[in-house]
PDB file of C-alpha atoms in Angstrom:
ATOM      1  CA  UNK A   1     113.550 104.649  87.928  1.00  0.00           C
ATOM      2  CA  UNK A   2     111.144 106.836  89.631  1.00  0.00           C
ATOM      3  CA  UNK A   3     108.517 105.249  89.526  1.00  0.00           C
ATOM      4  CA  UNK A   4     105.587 107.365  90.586  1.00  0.00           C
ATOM      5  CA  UNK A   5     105.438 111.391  91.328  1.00  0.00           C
ATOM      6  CA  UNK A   6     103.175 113.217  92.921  1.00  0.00           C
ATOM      7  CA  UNK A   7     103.457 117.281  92.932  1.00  0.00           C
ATOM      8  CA  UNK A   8     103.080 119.487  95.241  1.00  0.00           C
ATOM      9  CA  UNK A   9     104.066 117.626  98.368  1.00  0.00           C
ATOM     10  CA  UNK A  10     101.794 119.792 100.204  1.00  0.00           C
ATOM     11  CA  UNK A  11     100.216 122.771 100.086  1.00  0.00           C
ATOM     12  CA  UNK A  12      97.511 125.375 101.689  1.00  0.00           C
ATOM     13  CA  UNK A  13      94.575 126.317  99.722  1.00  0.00           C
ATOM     14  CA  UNK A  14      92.414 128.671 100.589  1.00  0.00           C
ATOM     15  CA  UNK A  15      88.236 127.735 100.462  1.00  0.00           C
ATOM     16  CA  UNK A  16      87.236 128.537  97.138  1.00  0.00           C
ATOM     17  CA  UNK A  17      89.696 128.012  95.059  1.00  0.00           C
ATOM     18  CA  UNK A  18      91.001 125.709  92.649  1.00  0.00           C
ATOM     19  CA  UNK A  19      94.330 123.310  92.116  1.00  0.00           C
ATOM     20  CA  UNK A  20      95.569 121.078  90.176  1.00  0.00           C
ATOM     21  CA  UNK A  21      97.425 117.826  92.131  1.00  0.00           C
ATOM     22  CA  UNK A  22      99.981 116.078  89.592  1.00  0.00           C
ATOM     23  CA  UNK A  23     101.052 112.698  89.260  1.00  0.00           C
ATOM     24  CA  UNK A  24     103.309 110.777  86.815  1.00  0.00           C
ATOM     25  CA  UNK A  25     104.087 107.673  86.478  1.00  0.00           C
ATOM     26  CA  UNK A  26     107.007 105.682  84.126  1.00  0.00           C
ATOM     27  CA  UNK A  27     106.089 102.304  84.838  1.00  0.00           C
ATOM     28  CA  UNK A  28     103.816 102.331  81.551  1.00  0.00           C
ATOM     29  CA  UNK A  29     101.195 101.033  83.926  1.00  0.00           C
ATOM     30  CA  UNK A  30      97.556 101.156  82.373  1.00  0.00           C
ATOM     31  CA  UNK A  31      95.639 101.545  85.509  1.00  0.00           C
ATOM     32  CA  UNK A  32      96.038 104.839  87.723  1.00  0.00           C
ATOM     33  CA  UNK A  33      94.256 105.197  90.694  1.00  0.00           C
ATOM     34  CA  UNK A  34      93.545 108.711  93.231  1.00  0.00           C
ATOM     35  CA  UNK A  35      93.134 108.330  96.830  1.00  0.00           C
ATOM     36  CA  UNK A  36      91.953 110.184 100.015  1.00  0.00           C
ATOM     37  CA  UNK A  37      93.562 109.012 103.326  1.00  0.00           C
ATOM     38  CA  UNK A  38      91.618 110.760 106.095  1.00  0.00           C
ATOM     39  CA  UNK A  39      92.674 109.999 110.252  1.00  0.00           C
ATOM     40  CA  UNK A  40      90.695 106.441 111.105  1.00  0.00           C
ATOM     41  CA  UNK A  41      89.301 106.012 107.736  1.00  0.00           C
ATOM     42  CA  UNK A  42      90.684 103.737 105.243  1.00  0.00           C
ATOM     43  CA  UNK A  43      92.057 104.801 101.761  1.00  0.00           C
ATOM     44  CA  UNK A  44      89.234 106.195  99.832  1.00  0.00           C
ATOM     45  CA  UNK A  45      89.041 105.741  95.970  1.00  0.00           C
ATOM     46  CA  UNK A  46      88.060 109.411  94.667  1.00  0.00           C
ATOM     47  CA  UNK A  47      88.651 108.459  90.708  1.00  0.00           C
ATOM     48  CA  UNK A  48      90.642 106.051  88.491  1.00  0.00           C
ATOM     49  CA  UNK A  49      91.692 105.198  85.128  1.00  0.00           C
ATOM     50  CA  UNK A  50      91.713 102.191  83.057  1.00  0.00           C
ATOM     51  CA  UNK A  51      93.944 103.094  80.267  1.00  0.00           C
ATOM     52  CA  UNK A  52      94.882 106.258  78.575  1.00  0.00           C
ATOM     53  CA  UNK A  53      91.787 108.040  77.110  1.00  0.00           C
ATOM     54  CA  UNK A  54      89.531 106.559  80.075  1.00  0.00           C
ATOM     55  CA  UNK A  55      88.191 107.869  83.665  1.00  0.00           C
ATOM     56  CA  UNK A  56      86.125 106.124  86.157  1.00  0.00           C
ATOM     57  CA  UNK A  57      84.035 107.287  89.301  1.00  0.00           C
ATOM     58  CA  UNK A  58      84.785 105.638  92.731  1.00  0.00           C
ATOM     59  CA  UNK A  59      84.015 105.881  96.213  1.00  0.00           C
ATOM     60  CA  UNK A  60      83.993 109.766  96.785  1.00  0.00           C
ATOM     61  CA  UNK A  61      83.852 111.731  93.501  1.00  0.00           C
ATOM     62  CA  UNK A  62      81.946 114.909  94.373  1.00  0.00           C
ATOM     63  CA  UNK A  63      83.809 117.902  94.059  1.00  0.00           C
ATOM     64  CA  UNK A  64      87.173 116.327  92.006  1.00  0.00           C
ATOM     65  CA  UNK A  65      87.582 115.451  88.101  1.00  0.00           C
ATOM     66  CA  UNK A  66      90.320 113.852  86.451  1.00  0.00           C
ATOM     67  CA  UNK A  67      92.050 113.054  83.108  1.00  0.00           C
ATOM     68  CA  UNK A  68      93.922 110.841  81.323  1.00  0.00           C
ATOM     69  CA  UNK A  69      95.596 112.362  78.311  1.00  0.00           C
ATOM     70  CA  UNK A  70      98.077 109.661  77.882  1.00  0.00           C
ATOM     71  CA  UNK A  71      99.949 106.446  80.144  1.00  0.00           C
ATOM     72  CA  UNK A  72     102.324 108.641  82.668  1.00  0.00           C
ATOM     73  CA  UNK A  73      99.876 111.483  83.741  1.00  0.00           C
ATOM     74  CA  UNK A  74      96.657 111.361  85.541  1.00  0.00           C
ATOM     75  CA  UNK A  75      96.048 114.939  87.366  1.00  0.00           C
ATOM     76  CA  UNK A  76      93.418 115.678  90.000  1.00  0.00           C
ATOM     77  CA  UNK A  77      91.586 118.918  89.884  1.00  0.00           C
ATOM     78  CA  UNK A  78      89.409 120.767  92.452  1.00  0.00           C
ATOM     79  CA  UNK A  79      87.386 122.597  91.087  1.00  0.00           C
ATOM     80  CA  UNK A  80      86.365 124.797  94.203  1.00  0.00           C
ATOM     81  CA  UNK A  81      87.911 123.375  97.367  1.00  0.00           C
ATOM     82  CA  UNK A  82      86.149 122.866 100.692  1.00  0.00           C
ATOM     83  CA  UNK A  83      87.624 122.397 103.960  1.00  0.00           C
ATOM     84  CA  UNK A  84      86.461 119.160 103.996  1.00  0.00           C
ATOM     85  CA  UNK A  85      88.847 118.014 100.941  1.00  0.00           C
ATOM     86  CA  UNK A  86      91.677 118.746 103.789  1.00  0.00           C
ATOM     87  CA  UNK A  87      93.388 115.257 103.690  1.00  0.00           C
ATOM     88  CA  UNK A  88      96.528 113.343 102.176  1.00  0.00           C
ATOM     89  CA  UNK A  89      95.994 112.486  98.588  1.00  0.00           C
ATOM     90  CA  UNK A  90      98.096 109.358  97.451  1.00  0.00           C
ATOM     91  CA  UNK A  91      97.955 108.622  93.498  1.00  0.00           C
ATOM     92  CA  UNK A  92      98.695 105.064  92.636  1.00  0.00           C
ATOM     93  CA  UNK A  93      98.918 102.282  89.458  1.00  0.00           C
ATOM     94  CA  UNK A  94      98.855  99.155  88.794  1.00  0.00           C
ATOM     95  CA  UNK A  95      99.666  96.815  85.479  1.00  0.00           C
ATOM     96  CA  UNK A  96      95.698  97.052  85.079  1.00  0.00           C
ATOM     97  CA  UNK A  97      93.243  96.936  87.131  1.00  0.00           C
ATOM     98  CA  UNK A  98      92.524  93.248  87.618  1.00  0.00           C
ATOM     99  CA  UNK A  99      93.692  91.800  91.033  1.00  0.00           C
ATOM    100  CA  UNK A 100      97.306  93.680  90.363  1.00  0.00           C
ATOM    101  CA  UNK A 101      99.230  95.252  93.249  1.00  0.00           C
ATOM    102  CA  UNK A 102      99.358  99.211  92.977  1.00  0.00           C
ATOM    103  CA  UNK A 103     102.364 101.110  93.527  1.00  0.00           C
ATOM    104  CA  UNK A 104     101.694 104.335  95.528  1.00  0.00           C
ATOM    105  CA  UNK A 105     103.043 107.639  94.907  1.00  0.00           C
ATOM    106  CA  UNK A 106     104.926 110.145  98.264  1.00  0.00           C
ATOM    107  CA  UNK A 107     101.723 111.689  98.485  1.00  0.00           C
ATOM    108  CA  UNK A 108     100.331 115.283  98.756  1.00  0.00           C
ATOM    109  CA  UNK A 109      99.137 116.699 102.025  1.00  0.00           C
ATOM    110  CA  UNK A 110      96.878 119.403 101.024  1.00  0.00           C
ATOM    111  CA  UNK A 111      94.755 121.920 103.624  1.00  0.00           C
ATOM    112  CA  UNK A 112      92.199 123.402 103.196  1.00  0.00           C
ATOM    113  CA  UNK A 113      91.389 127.096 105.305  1.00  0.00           C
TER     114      UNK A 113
ATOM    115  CA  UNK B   1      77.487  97.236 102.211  1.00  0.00           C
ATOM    116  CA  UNK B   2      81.379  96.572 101.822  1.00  0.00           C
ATOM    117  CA  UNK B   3      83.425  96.736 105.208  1.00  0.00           C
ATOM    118  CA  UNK B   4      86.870  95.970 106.160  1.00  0.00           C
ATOM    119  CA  UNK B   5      87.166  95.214 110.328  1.00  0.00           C
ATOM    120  CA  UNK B   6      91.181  94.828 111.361  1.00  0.00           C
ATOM    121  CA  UNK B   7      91.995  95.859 115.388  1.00  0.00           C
ATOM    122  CA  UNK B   8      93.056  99.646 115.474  1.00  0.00           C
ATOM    123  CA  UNK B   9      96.196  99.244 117.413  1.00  0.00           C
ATOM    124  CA  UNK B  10      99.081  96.006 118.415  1.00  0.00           C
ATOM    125  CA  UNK B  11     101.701  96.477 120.576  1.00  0.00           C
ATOM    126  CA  UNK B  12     104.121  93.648 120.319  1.00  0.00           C
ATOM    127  CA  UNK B  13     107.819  92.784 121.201  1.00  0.00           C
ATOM    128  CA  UNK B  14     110.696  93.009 119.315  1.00  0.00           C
ATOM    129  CA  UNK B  15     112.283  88.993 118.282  1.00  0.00           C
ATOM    130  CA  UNK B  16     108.479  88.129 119.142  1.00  0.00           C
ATOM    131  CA  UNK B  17     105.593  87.105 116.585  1.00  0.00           C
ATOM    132  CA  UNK B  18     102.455  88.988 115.653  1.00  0.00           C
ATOM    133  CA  UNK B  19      99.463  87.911 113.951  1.00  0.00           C
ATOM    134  CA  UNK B  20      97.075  90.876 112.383  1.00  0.00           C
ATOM    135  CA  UNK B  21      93.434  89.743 111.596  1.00  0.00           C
ATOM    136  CA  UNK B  22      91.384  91.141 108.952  1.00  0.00           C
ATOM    137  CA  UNK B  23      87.214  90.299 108.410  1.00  0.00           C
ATOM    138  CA  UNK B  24      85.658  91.741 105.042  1.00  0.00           C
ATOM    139  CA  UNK B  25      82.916  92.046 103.355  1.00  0.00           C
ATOM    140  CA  UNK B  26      82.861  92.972  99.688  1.00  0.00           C
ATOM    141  CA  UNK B  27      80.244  92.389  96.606  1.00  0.00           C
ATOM    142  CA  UNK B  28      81.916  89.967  94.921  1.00  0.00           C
ATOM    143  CA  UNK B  29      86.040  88.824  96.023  1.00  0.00           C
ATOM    144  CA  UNK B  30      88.624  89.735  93.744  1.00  0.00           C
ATOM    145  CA  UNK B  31      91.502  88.962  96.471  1.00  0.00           C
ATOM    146  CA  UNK B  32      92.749  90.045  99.655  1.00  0.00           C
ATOM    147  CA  UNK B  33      95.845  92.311  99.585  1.00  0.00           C
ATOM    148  CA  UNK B  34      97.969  93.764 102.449  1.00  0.00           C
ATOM    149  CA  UNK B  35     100.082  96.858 102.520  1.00  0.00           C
ATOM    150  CA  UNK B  36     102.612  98.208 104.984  1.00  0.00           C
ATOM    151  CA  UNK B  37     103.109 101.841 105.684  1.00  0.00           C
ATOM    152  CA  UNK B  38     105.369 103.585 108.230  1.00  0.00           C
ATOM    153  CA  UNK B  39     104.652 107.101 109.278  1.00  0.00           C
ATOM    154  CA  UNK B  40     104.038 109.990 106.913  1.00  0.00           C
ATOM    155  CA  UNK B  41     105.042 107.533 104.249  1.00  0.00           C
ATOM    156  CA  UNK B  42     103.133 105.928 101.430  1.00  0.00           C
ATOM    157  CA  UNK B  43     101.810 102.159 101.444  1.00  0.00           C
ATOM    158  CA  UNK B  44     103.702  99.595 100.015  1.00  0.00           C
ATOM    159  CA  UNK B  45     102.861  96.331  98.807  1.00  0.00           C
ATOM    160  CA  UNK B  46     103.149  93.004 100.598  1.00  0.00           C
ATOM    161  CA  UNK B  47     101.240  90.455  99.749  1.00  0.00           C
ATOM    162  CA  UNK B  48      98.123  89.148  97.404  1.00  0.00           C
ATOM    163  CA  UNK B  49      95.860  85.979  98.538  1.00  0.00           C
ATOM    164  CA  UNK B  50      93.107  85.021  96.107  1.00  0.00           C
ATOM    165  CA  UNK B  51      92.935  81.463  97.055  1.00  0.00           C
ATOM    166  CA  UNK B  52      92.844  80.004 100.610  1.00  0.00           C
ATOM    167  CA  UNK B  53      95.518  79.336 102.289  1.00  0.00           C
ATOM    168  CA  UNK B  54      98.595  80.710 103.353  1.00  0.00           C
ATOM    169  CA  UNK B  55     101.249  82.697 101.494  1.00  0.00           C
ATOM    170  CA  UNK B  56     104.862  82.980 102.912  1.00  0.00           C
ATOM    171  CA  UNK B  57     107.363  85.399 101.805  1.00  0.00           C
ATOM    172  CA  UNK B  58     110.823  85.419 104.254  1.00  0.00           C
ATOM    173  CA  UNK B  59     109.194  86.758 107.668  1.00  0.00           C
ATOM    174  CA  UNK B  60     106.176  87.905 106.788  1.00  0.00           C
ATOM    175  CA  UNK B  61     102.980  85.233 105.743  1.00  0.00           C
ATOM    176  CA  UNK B  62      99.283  85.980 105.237  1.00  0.00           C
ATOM    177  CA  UNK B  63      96.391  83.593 105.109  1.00  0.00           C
ATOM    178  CA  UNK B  64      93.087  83.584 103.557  1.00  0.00           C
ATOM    179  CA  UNK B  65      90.003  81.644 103.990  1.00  0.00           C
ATOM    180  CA  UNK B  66      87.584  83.141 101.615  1.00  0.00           C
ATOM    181  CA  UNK B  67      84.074  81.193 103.559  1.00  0.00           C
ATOM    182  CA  UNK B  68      85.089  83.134 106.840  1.00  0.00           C
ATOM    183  CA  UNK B  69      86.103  86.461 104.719  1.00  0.00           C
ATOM    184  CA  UNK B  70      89.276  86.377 106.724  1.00  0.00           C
ATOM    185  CA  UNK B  71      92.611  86.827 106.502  1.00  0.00           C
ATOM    186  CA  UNK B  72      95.562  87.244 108.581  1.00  0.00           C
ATOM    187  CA  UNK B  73      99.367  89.148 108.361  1.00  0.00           C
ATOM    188  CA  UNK B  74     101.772  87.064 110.401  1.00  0.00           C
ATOM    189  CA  UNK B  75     105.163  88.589 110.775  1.00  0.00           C
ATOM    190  CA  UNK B  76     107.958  86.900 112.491  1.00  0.00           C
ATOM    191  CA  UNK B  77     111.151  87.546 114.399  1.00  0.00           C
ATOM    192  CA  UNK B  78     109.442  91.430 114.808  1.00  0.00           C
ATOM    193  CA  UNK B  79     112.112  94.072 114.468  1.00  0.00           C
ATOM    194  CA  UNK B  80     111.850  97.518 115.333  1.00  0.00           C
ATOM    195  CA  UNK B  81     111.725  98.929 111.739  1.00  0.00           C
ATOM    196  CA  UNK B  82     108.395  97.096 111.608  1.00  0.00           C
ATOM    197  CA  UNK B  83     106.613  99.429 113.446  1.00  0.00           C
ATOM    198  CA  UNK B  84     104.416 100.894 110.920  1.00  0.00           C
ATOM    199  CA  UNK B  85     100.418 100.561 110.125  1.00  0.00           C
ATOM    200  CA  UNK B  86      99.574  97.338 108.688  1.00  0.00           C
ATOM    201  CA  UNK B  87      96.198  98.361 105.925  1.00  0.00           C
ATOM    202  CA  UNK B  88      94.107  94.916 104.770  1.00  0.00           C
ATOM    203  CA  UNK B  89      92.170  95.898 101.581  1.00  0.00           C
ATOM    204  CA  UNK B  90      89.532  93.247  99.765  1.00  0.00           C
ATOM    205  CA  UNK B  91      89.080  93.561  95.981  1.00  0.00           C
ATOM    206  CA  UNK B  92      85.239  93.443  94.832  1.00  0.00           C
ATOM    207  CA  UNK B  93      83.802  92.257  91.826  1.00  0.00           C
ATOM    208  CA  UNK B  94      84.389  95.564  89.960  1.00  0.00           C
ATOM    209  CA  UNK B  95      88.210  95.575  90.782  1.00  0.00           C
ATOM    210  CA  UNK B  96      88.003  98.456  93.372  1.00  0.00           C
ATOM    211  CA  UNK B  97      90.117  97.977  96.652  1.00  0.00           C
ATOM    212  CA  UNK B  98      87.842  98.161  99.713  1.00  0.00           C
ATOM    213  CA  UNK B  99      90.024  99.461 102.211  1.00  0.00           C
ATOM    214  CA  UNK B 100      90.701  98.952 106.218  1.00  0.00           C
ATOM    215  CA  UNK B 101      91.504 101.681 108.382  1.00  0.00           C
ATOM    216  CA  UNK B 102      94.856  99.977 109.052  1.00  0.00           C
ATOM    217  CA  UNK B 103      96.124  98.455 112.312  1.00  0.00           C
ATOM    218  CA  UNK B 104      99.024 100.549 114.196  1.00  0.00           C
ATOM    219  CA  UNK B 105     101.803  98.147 115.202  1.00  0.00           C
ATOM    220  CA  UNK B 106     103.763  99.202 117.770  1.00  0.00           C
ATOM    221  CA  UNK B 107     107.442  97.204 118.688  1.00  0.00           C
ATOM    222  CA  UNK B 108     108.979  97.594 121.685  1.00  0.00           C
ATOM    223  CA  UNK B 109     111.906  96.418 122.722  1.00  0.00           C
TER     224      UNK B 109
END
Protein backbone atom coordinates (compact mmCIF):
# COMPACT_ATOMS: atom_id res chain seq x y z
CA UNK A 1 0.00 0.00 0.00
CA UNK A 2 1.19 3.40 -0.70
CA UNK A 3 -0.46 5.16 1.21
CA UNK A 4 -0.06 8.81 0.41
CA UNK A 5 1.79 10.57 -2.80
CA UNK A 6 2.83 13.69 -3.26
CA UNK A 7 4.23 14.86 -6.90
CA UNK A 8 6.77 16.64 -7.79
CA UNK A 9 9.26 16.01 -5.03
CA UNK A 10 10.61 19.32 -5.69
CA UNK A 11 10.82 21.74 -8.03
CA UNK A 12 11.93 25.52 -9.08
CA UNK A 13 9.36 27.90 -10.12
CA UNK A 14 9.98 30.90 -11.38
CA UNK A 15 7.89 34.26 -9.73
CA UNK A 16 4.89 34.48 -11.63
CA UNK A 17 3.92 31.50 -12.56
CA UNK A 18 1.65 28.84 -11.82
CA UNK A 19 1.77 24.88 -10.63
CA UNK A 20 -0.10 22.43 -9.75
CA UNK A 21 1.29 20.20 -6.44
CA UNK A 22 -0.41 16.58 -6.51
CA UNK A 23 -1.33 14.34 -3.90
CA UNK A 24 -3.14 10.96 -3.71
CA UNK A 25 -4.09 9.08 -1.28
CA UNK A 26 -5.57 5.10 -1.14
CA UNK A 27 -6.39 4.94 2.33
CA UNK A 28 -10.12 6.03 1.40
CA UNK A 29 -9.55 8.59 4.10
CA UNK A 30 -12.30 11.43 4.10
CA UNK A 31 -10.26 14.18 5.49
CA UNK A 32 -7.15 15.61 3.44
CA UNK A 33 -5.20 18.18 4.75
CA UNK A 34 -2.20 20.78 2.87
CA UNK A 35 0.61 22.05 4.82
CA UNK A 36 3.46 24.67 4.78
CA UNK A 37 6.58 23.77 6.87
CA UNK A 38 8.73 26.91 6.91
CA UNK A 39 12.49 26.90 9.11
CA UNK A 40 11.31 27.66 13.02
CA UNK A 41 7.71 27.79 12.27
CA UNK A 42 5.41 25.04 12.93
CA UNK A 43 3.30 23.19 10.24
CA UNK A 44 0.95 25.64 8.79
CA UNK A 45 -2.59 24.54 7.60
CA UNK A 46 -2.94 26.33 4.02
CA UNK A 47 -6.41 24.33 3.06
CA UNK A 48 -8.28 21.07 3.83
CA UNK A 49 -11.02 18.87 2.94
CA UNK A 50 -13.74 17.20 4.71
CA UNK A 51 -14.95 14.72 2.27
CA UNK A 52 -15.03 14.51 -1.44
CA UNK A 53 -16.97 17.47 -2.97
CA UNK A 54 -15.80 19.82 0.06
CA UNK A 55 -12.84 22.50 0.70
CA UNK A 56 -12.08 24.45 3.73
CA UNK A 57 -9.84 27.62 4.47
CA UNK A 58 -7.12 27.36 7.22
CA UNK A 59 -4.35 29.14 8.64
CA UNK A 60 -2.65 30.68 5.46
CA UNK A 61 -4.90 30.55 2.37
CA UNK A 62 -3.92 33.62 0.33
CA UNK A 63 -2.49 32.92 -2.83
CA UNK A 64 -3.40 28.78 -3.02
CA UNK A 65 -6.87 26.98 -3.98
CA UNK A 66 -7.70 23.51 -3.84
CA UNK A 67 -10.13 20.72 -4.92
CA UNK A 68 -11.61 17.76 -4.11
CA UNK A 69 -13.04 15.94 -7.08
CA UNK A 70 -13.27 12.66 -5.40
CA UNK A 71 -11.59 10.51 -2.01
CA UNK A 72 -7.77 9.89 -3.38
CA UNK A 73 -6.94 13.38 -4.91
CA UNK A 74 -6.72 16.72 -3.37
CA UNK A 75 -4.26 19.04 -5.62
CA UNK A 76 -2.82 22.41 -4.61
CA UNK A 77 -2.64 25.14 -7.13
CA UNK A 78 -0.72 28.47 -7.21
CA UNK A 79 -2.13 30.52 -8.98
CA UNK A 80 0.83 33.10 -9.39
CA UNK A 81 3.73 32.13 -7.12
CA UNK A 82 5.72 34.48 -4.90
CA UNK A 83 8.97 33.94 -3.41
CA UNK A 84 7.51 33.85 -0.30
CA UNK A 85 5.48 30.45 -1.08
CA UNK A 86 9.30 29.00 -1.12
CA UNK A 87 8.80 26.22 1.55
CA UNK A 88 8.15 22.32 1.94
CA UNK A 89 4.58 21.46 1.29
CA UNK A 90 3.46 18.16 3.13
CA UNK A 91 -0.22 16.89 2.14
CA UNK A 92 -1.79 14.74 4.75
CA UNK A 93 -5.31 12.65 5.82
CA UNK A 94 -6.89 11.42 8.31
CA UNK A 95 -10.16 8.92 8.80
CA UNK A 96 -12.02 12.42 9.26
CA UNK A 97 -11.28 15.16 10.74
CA UNK A 98 -12.31 14.65 14.35
CA UNK A 99 -9.37 14.08 16.82
CA UNK A 100 -7.90 11.33 14.12
CA UNK A 101 -4.15 11.00 13.55
CA UNK A 102 -3.08 12.19 9.92
CA UNK A 103 -0.80 10.34 7.84
CA UNK A 104 1.67 12.64 5.98
CA UNK A 105 2.72 12.42 2.53
CA UNK A 106 7.15 12.59 1.34
CA UNK A 107 6.55 16.05 0.74
CA UNK A 108 7.35 18.63 -2.02
CA UNK A 109 10.13 21.13 -1.63
CA UNK A 110 9.22 23.80 -3.96
CA UNK A 111 11.39 27.32 -4.64
CA UNK A 112 10.47 30.00 -5.59
CA UNK A 113 13.12 32.62 -7.78
CA UNK B 1 -4.55 33.65 20.17
CA UNK B 2 -3.53 29.83 19.77
CA UNK B 3 0.25 29.04 20.62
CA UNK B 4 2.21 25.98 20.97
CA UNK B 5 5.68 26.65 23.34
CA UNK B 6 8.05 23.23 23.27
CA UNK B 7 12.17 24.03 23.89
CA UNK B 8 13.86 24.43 20.36
CA UNK B 9 16.67 22.05 20.87
CA UNK B 10 17.66 18.63 23.54
CA UNK B 11 20.72 17.09 23.49
CA UNK B 12 20.58 13.86 25.36
CA UNK B 13 22.55 10.52 25.72
CA UNK B 14 22.16 7.49 24.12
CA UNK B 15 20.64 4.37 26.89
CA UNK B 16 19.58 7.70 28.82
CA UNK B 17 15.90 9.18 29.25
CA UNK B 18 14.43 12.37 27.85
CA UNK B 19 11.42 14.17 28.72
CA UNK B 20 10.05 16.89 25.94
CA UNK B 21 7.56 19.51 27.37
CA UNK B 22 4.90 21.06 25.46
CA UNK B 23 2.49 24.33 26.85
CA UNK B 24 -0.57 25.25 24.48
CA UNK B 25 -3.03 27.32 24.08
CA UNK B 26 -5.91 26.64 21.73
CA UNK B 27 -9.79 27.88 21.49
CA UNK B 28 -11.33 25.05 22.56
CA UNK B 29 -9.09 21.29 23.17
CA UNK B 30 -9.72 18.66 20.86
CA UNK B 31 -6.47 16.60 22.08
CA UNK B 32 -2.89 16.79 22.21
CA UNK B 33 -0.99 14.80 19.53
CA UNK B 34 2.79 14.24 19.01
CA UNK B 35 4.67 13.47 15.87
CA UNK B 36 8.23 12.39 15.19
CA UNK B 37 10.18 13.43 12.17
CA UNK B 38 13.83 12.76 11.24
CA UNK B 39 15.55 14.93 8.73
CA UNK B 40 14.18 15.81 5.31
CA UNK B 41 11.52 13.29 6.14
CA UNK B 42 7.83 13.62 6.77
CA UNK B 43 6.12 13.48 10.38
CA UNK B 44 4.84 10.48 11.64
CA UNK B 45 2.43 9.74 14.18
CA UNK B 46 3.03 8.83 17.81
CA UNK B 47 0.73 9.39 20.10
CA UNK B 48 -2.95 11.04 20.92
CA UNK B 49 -3.88 12.27 24.67
CA UNK B 50 -7.38 13.69 25.07
CA UNK B 51 -7.76 12.86 28.64
CA UNK B 52 -5.20 13.46 31.45
CA UNK B 53 -2.89 11.32 32.18
CA UNK B 54 -0.31 9.37 30.77
CA UNK B 55 -0.21 7.17 27.67
CA UNK B 56 2.55 4.45 27.26
CA UNK B 57 3.36 2.75 24.14
CA UNK B 58 6.87 0.38 24.42
CA UNK B 59 9.57 3.29 25.03
CA UNK B 60 7.96 6.12 24.28
CA UNK B 61 4.94 7.73 26.87
CA UNK B 62 3.25 11.15 26.77
CA UNK B 63 1.23 12.85 29.43
CA UNK B 64 -1.44 15.34 29.48
CA UNK B 65 -2.92 17.54 32.03
CA UNK B 66 -5.46 19.53 30.21
CA UNK B 67 -5.81 22.54 33.49
CA UNK B 68 -1.97 23.26 32.95
CA UNK B 69 -2.34 22.91 28.91
CA UNK B 70 0.63 20.63 29.16
CA UNK B 71 1.93 17.75 27.97
CA UNK B 72 5.03 15.87 27.86
CA UNK B 73 6.97 13.08 25.28
CA UNK B 74 9.03 10.79 27.48
CA UNK B 75 11.20 8.41 25.57
CA UNK B 76 13.26 5.82 27.20
CA UNK B 77 16.39 3.75 26.76
CA UNK B 78 17.28 6.76 23.87
CA UNK B 79 18.90 5.21 20.84
CA UNK B 80 20.62 6.90 18.22
CA UNK B 81 17.93 6.47 15.48
CA UNK B 82 15.90 8.76 17.75
CA UNK B 83 17.50 11.69 16.84
CA UNK B 84 14.91 13.44 14.95
CA UNK B 85 12.51 16.65 15.75
CA UNK B 86 9.92 15.86 18.16
CA UNK B 87 6.51 18.44 16.80
CA UNK B 88 3.59 18.76 19.79
CA UNK B 89 0.38 19.91 17.99
CA UNK B 90 -3.08 20.81 20.11
CA UNK B 91 -6.41 20.23 18.33
CA UNK B 92 -8.98 23.29 18.76
CA UNK B 93 -12.51 23.29 18.84
CA UNK B 94 -12.84 23.39 15.01
CA UNK B 95 -10.59 20.22 14.54
CA UNK B 96 -7.54 22.16 13.14
CA UNK B 97 -4.02 21.05 14.50
CA UNK B 98 -2.25 24.02 16.11
CA UNK B 99 1.19 23.26 15.56
CA UNK B 100 4.74 23.63 17.56
CA UNK B 101 7.79 24.49 15.90
CA UNK B 102 9.17 21.10 16.98
CA UNK B 103 12.00 20.37 19.43
CA UNK B 104 15.45 19.06 17.77
CA UNK B 105 16.67 16.03 19.73
CA UNK B 106 20.00 15.40 19.47
CA UNK B 107 21.64 11.68 20.84
CA UNK B 108 24.95 11.31 21.44
CA UNK B 109 26.65 8.59 22.30
Amino acid sequence: TAGITQAPTSQILAAGRSMTLRCTQDMRHNAMYWYRQDLGLGLRLIHYSNTAGTTGKGEVPDGYSVSRANTDDFPLTLASAVPSQTSVYFCASSVQREGAEQFFGPGTRLTVL
Amino acid sequence: GQNIDQPTEMTATEGAIVQINCTYQTSGFNGLFWYQQHAGEAPTFLSYNVLDGLEEKGRFSSFLSRSKGYSYLLLKELQMKDSASYLCAGMDSNYQLIWGAGTKLIIKP
